[in-house]
XYZ file of C-alpha atoms in Angstrom:
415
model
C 31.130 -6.462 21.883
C 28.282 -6.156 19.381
C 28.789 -2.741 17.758
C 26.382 -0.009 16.835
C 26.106 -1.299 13.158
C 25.664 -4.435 14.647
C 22.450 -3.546 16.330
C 21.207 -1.441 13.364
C 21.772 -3.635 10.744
C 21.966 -7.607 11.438
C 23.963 -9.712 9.595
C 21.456 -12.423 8.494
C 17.876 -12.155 9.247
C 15.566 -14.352 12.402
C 12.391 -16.048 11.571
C 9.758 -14.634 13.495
C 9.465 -16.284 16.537
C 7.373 -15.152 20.276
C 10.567 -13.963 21.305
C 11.454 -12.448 18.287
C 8.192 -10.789 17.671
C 8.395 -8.820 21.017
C 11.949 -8.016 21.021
C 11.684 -6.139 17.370
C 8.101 -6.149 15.713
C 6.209 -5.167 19.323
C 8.358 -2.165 20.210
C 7.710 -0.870 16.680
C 4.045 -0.863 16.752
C 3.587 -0.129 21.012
C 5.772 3.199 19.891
C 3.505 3.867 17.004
C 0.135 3.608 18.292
C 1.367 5.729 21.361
C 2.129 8.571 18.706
C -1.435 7.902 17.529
C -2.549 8.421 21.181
C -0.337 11.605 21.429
C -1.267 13.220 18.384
C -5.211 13.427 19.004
C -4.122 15.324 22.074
C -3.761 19.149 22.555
C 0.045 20.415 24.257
C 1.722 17.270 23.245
C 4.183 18.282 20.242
C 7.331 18.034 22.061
C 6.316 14.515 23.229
C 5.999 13.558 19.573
C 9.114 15.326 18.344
C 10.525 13.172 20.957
C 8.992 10.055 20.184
C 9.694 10.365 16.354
C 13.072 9.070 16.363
C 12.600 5.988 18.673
C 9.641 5.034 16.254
C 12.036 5.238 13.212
C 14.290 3.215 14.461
C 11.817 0.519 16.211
C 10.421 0.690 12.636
C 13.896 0.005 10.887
C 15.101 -2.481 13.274
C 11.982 -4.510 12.376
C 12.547 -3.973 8.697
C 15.596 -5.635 8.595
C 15.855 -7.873 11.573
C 12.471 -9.871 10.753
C 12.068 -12.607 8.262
C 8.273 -13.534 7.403
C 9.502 -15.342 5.014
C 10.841 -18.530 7.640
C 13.824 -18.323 5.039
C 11.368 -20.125 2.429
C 12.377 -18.194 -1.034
C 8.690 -18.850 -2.547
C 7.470 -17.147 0.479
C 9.955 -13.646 0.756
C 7.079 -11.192 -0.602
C 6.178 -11.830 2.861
C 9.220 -9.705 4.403
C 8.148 -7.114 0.973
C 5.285 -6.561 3.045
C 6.911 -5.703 6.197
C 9.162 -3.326 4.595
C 6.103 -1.963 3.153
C 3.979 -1.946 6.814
C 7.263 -0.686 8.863
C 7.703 2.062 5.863
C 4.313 3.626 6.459
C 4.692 3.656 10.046
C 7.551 5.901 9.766
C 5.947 7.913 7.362
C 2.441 7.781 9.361
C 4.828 9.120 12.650
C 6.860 11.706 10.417
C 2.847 13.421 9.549
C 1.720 12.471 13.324
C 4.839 14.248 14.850
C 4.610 17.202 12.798
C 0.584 17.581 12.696
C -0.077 21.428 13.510
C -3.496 20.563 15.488
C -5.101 17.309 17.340
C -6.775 14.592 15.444
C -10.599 14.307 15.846
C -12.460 11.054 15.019
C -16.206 12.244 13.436
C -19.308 10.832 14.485
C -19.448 7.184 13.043
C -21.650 7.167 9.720
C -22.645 3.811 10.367
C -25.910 4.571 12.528
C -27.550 1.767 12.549
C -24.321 -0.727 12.978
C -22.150 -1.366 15.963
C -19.100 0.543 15.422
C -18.932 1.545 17.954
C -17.590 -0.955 20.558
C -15.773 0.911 23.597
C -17.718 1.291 26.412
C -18.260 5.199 25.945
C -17.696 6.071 22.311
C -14.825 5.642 20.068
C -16.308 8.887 18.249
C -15.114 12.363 19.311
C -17.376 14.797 19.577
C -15.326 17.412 21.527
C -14.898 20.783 19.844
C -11.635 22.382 18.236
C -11.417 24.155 21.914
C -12.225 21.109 23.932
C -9.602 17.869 24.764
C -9.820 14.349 23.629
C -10.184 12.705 26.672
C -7.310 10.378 27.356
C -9.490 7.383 27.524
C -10.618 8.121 24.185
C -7.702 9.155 22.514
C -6.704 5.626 23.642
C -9.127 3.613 21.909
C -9.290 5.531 19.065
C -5.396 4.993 18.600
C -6.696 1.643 17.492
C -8.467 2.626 14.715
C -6.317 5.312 13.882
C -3.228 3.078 13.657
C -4.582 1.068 10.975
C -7.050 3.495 9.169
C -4.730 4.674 6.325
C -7.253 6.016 4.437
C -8.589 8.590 7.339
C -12.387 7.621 7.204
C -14.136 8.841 9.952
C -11.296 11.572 10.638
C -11.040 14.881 10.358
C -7.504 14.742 8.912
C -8.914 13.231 5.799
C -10.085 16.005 3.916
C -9.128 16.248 0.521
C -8.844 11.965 0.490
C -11.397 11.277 -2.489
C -12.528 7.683 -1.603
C -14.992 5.836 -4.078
C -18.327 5.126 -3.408
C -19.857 2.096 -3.543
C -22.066 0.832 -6.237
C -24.414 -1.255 -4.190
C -25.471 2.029 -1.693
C -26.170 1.639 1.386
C -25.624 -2.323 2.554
C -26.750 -3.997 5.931
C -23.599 -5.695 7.841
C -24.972 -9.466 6.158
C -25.432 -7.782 2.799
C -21.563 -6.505 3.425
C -20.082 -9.425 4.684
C -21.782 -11.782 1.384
C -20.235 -9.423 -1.051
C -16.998 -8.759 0.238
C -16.509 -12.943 0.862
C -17.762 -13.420 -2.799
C -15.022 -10.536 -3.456
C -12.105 -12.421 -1.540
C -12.795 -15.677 -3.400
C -12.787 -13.951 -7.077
C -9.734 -12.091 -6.192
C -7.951 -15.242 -4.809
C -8.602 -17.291 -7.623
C -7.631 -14.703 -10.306
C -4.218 -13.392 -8.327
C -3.636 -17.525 -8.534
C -4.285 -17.759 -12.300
C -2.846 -14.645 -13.529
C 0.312 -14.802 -11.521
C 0.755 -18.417 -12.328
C 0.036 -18.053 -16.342
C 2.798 -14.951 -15.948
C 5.361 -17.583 -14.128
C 4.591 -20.103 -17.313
C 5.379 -17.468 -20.380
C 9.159 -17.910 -19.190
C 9.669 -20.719 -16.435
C 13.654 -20.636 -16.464
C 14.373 -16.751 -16.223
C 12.129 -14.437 -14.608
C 9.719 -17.246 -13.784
C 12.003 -18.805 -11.452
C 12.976 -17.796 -8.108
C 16.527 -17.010 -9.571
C 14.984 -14.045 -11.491
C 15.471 -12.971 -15.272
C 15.034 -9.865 -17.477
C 11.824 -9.767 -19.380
C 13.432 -8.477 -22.559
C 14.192 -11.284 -24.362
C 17.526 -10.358 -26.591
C 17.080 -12.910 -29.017
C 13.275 -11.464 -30.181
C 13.724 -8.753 -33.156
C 13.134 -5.142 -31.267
C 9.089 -4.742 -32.246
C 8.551 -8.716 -30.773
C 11.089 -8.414 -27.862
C 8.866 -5.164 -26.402
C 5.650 -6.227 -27.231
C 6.430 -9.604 -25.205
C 7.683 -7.043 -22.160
C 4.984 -4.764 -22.417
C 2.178 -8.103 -22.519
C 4.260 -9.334 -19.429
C 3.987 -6.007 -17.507
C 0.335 -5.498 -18.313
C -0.261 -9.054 -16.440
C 2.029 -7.819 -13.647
C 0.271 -5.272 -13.020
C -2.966 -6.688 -12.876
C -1.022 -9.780 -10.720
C -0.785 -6.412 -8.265
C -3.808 -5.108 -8.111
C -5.691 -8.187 -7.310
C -3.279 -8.811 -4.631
C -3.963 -5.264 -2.822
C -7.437 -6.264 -3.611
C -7.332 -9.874 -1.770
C -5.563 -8.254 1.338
C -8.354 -5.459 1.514
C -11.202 -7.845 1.191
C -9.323 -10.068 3.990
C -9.117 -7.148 6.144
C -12.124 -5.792 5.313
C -13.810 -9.493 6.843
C -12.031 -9.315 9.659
C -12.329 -5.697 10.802
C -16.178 -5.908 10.325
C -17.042 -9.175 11.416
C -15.021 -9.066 14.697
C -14.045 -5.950 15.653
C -17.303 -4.442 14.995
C -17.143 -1.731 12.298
C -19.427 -0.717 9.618
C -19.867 -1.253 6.017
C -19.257 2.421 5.572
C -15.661 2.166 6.639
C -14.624 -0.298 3.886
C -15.525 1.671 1.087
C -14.058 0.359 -2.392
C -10.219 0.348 -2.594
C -10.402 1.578 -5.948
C -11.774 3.861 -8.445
C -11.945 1.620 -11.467
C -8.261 2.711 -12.866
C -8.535 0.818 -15.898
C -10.879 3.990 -17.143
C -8.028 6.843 -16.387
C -8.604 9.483 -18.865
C -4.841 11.211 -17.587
C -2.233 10.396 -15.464
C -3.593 13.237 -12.577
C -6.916 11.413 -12.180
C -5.155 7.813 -11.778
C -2.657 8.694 -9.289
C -4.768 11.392 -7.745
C -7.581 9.757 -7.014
C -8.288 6.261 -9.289
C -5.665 4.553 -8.075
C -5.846 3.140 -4.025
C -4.681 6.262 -1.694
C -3.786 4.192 1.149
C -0.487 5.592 1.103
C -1.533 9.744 0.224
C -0.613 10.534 4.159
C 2.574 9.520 4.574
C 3.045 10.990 0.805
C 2.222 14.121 2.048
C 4.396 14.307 4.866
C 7.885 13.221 3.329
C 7.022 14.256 0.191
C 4.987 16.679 -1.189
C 4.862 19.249 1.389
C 8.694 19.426 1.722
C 9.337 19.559 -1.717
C 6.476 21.867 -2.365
C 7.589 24.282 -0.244
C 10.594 24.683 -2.045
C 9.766 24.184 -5.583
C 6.141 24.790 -5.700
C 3.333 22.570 -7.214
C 5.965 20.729 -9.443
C 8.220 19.903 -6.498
C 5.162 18.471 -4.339
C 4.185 16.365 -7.573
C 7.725 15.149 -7.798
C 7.800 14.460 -3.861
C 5.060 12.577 -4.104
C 6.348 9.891 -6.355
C 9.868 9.904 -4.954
C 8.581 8.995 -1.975
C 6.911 6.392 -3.872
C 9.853 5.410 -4.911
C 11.454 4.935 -1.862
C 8.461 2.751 -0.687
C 8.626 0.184 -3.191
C 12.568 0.026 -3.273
C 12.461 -0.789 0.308
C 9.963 -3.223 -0.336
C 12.274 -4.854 -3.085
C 15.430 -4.230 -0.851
C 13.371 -6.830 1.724
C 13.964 -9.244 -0.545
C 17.138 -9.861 -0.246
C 18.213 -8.913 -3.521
C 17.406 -5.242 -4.210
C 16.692 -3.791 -7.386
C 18.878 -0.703 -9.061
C 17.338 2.226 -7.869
C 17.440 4.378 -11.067
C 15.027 1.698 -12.532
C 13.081 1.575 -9.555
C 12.880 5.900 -8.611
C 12.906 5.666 -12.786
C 8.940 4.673 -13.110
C 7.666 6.826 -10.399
C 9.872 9.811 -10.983
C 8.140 9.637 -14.865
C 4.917 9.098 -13.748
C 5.528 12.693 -12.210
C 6.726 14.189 -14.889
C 4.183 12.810 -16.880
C 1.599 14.896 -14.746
C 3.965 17.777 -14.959
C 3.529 17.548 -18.741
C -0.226 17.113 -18.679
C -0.591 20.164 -16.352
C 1.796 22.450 -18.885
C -0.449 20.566 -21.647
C -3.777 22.010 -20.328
C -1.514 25.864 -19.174
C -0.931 26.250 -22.865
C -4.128 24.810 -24.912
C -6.720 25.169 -22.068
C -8.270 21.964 -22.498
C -7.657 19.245 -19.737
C -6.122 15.716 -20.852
C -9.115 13.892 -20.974
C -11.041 11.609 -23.390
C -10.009 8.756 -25.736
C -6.632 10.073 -26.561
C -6.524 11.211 -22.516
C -6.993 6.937 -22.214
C -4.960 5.996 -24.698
C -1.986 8.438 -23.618
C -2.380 7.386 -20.110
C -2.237 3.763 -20.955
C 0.641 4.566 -23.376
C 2.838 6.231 -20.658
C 2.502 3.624 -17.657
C 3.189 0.321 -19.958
C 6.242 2.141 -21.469
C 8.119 2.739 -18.414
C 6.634 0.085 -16.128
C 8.347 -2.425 -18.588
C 11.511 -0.930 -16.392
C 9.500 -1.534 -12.896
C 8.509 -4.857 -13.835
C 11.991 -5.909 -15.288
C 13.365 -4.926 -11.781
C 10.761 -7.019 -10.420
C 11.292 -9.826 -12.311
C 15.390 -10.092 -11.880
C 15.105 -10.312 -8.257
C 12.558 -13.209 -8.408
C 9.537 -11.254 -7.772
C 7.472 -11.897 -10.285
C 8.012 -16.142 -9.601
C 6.641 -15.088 -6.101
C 4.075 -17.758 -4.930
C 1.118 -16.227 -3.315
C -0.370 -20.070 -2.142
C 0.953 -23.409 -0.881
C 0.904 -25.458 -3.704
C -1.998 -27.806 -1.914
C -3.725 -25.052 -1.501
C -4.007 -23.021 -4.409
C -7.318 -21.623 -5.019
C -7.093 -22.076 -8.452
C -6.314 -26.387 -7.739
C -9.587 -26.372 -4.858
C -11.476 -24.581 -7.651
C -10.600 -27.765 -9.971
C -11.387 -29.931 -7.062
C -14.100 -28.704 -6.072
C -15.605 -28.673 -10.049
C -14.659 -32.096 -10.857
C -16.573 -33.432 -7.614
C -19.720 -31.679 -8.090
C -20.283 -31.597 -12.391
């Protein structure tokens, strides 16, 4: 007889199969859009309290029953990301369960573009006093279920989401730009995280791992090398959660209808933080600021004040990317990993007593330079972690089909 641990957490992992796909990723997502459905709808709170707890555990069992990665080691970011989808759907349901009024989708801003493809409206005009209609509340579970970012929702405010440099773009106009985007951001994520895998081939280039911190470099060379390798890795990161945007962006727009409007940019050109508040709070992507906000910062801040919401933000951070590292297959310690986020709080904990006692705001040169200063220093940590469970060898393309090689190709044939 299997036993409870049994079915919660699986010896060795399945490749995703039809069968497998319905049995533990299907039940995970049917469960969470039906809290999306639930929680745009007036008198429903002890359905969602209810429903909270089979979504958690649909979401878990998916976590660490799946393998995306077909048991190919080049290929296990791919079961980092589902730790990383299945974590923000329990966060996403934590917020959804506990929400203290009914989502309302706003009138599309797209006006002249077909975002609206339901037969009635996927927009909700109904009043604070007035019902979503259950038809509705259905179809707008859709977009709701995958709009992290809360564009078009009421439940948004406060989300500060760049604007786009090109103003207002027709649907063609949108869909040239964001393909031109894709293929920049494929090529350089190839490059960059291929050049990283070169500096050091047989440690944490390879798929075994290694430490960054070379012990046989004299202290001043041994961090510099670290601190050169982090500032690639993160870079390696950002155009990855760039290329996924720009795919999704595509995709959402070209088939399903929406407007250019509702793929603003991801970013707020973080290379140009002036403090650590305006990078996390509003620089960096805030795809993840909901769930934040629900396991985090509002528990926390309730008991400690601003400091412990700033602090519950970033453990919660924490807890995300450990996960994600955890679906690996080969963890990470979690004082290094909670380490770099749990700083990155305190560092805006510091800037905030900084401005209580002088008056002036971090800001300026010396607000760029500090900033830069404080995230190289401790994401050497992060990046070590990454790099000892064979993250940083990760392989984002088949070798035949690395943008970077078609580039070549494609170069020598035509010149």
């Amino acid at each position: 007889m299997v036993g409870l641990s049994g079915l919660l957490i699986p010896q060795d992992r399945v490749a995703v199969s039809a069968s497998t796909f319905s049995k533990f990723f299907l039940p995970a997502f049917v469960s969470y859009w039906t809290m999306g459905v639930l929680v745009q709808r007036k008198r429903t709170a002890v359905m969602r309290f209810a429903l909270l707890p089979v979504v958690l555990l649909c979401a878990y069992r998916a976590c660490v029953t799946l393998d995306f990665s077909f048991g190919i080691p080049d290929h296990r970011t791919q079961n980092q990301s589902l730790a990383f989808a299945m974590f923000t759907v329990s966060m996403r349901s934590t917020a959804w369960a506990f929400a203290k009024k009914p989502y309302k989708r706003n009138t599309s801003p797209d006006k002249t573009s077909n975002c609206d493809t339901s037969p009635t409206s996927t927009s909700n005009h109904s009043t604070d006093v007035d019902d979503t209609p259950l038809s509705t509340a259905i179809w707008n579970a859709w977009d709701l279920s995958v709009n992290l970012r809360g564009i078009g929702w009421d439940w948004s405010e406060g989300v500060q989401i760049p604007k786009s440099s090109h103003g207002t773009q027709s649907t063609p106009e949108f869909l040239l730009r964001t393909l031109a985007k894709l293929l920049f951001y494929a090529v350089a994520l190839d490059a960059l995280s291929a050049f990283t895998r070169d500096l050091s081939p047989e440690t944490f280039g390879s798929l075994k791992g290694g430490t960054i911190f070379d012990a046989s470099l004299p202290s001043l060379s041994r961090y510099t090398r670290s601190s050169i390798i982090t500032f690639f890795s993160g870079w390696t990161a950002y155009f990855a959660i760039e290329l996924v945007y720009q795919m999704h962006a595509l995709e959402f727009v070209l088939l399903f209808g929406q407007g250019p409007s509702q793929w603003p940019p991801l970013f707020d050109a973080p290379w140009f933080s002036t403090s650590l508040t305006s990078l996390w709070g509003h620089k960096w992507h805030q795809l993840f600021r909901e769930g934040f906000k629900s396991i985090g910062i509002r528990p926390l801040s309730y008991l400690l004040g601003r400091t412990g919401g700033v602090m519950g933000a970033f453990l919660a951070s924490g807890a995300l990317h450990y996960a994600g590292l955890q679906a690996m297959g080969r963890g990470g310690h979690p004082v290094v990993v909670f380490g770099f986020f749990i700083m990155q709080g305190v560092g805006i904990i510091l800037e905030g007593t900084w401005k209580r006692y002088t008056g002036v705001r971090v800001n300026g040169w010396l607000g760029l330079l500090w900033t830069w200063f404080w995230i190289i220093f401790w994401a050497n940590f992060m990046v070590d972690a990454w790099a000892r469970v064979g993250l940083v060898a990760s392989k984002f393309f088949p070798d035949n089909y690395r943008p970077v090689v078609l580039l070549a190709k494609f170069l020598k044939s035509h010149l």
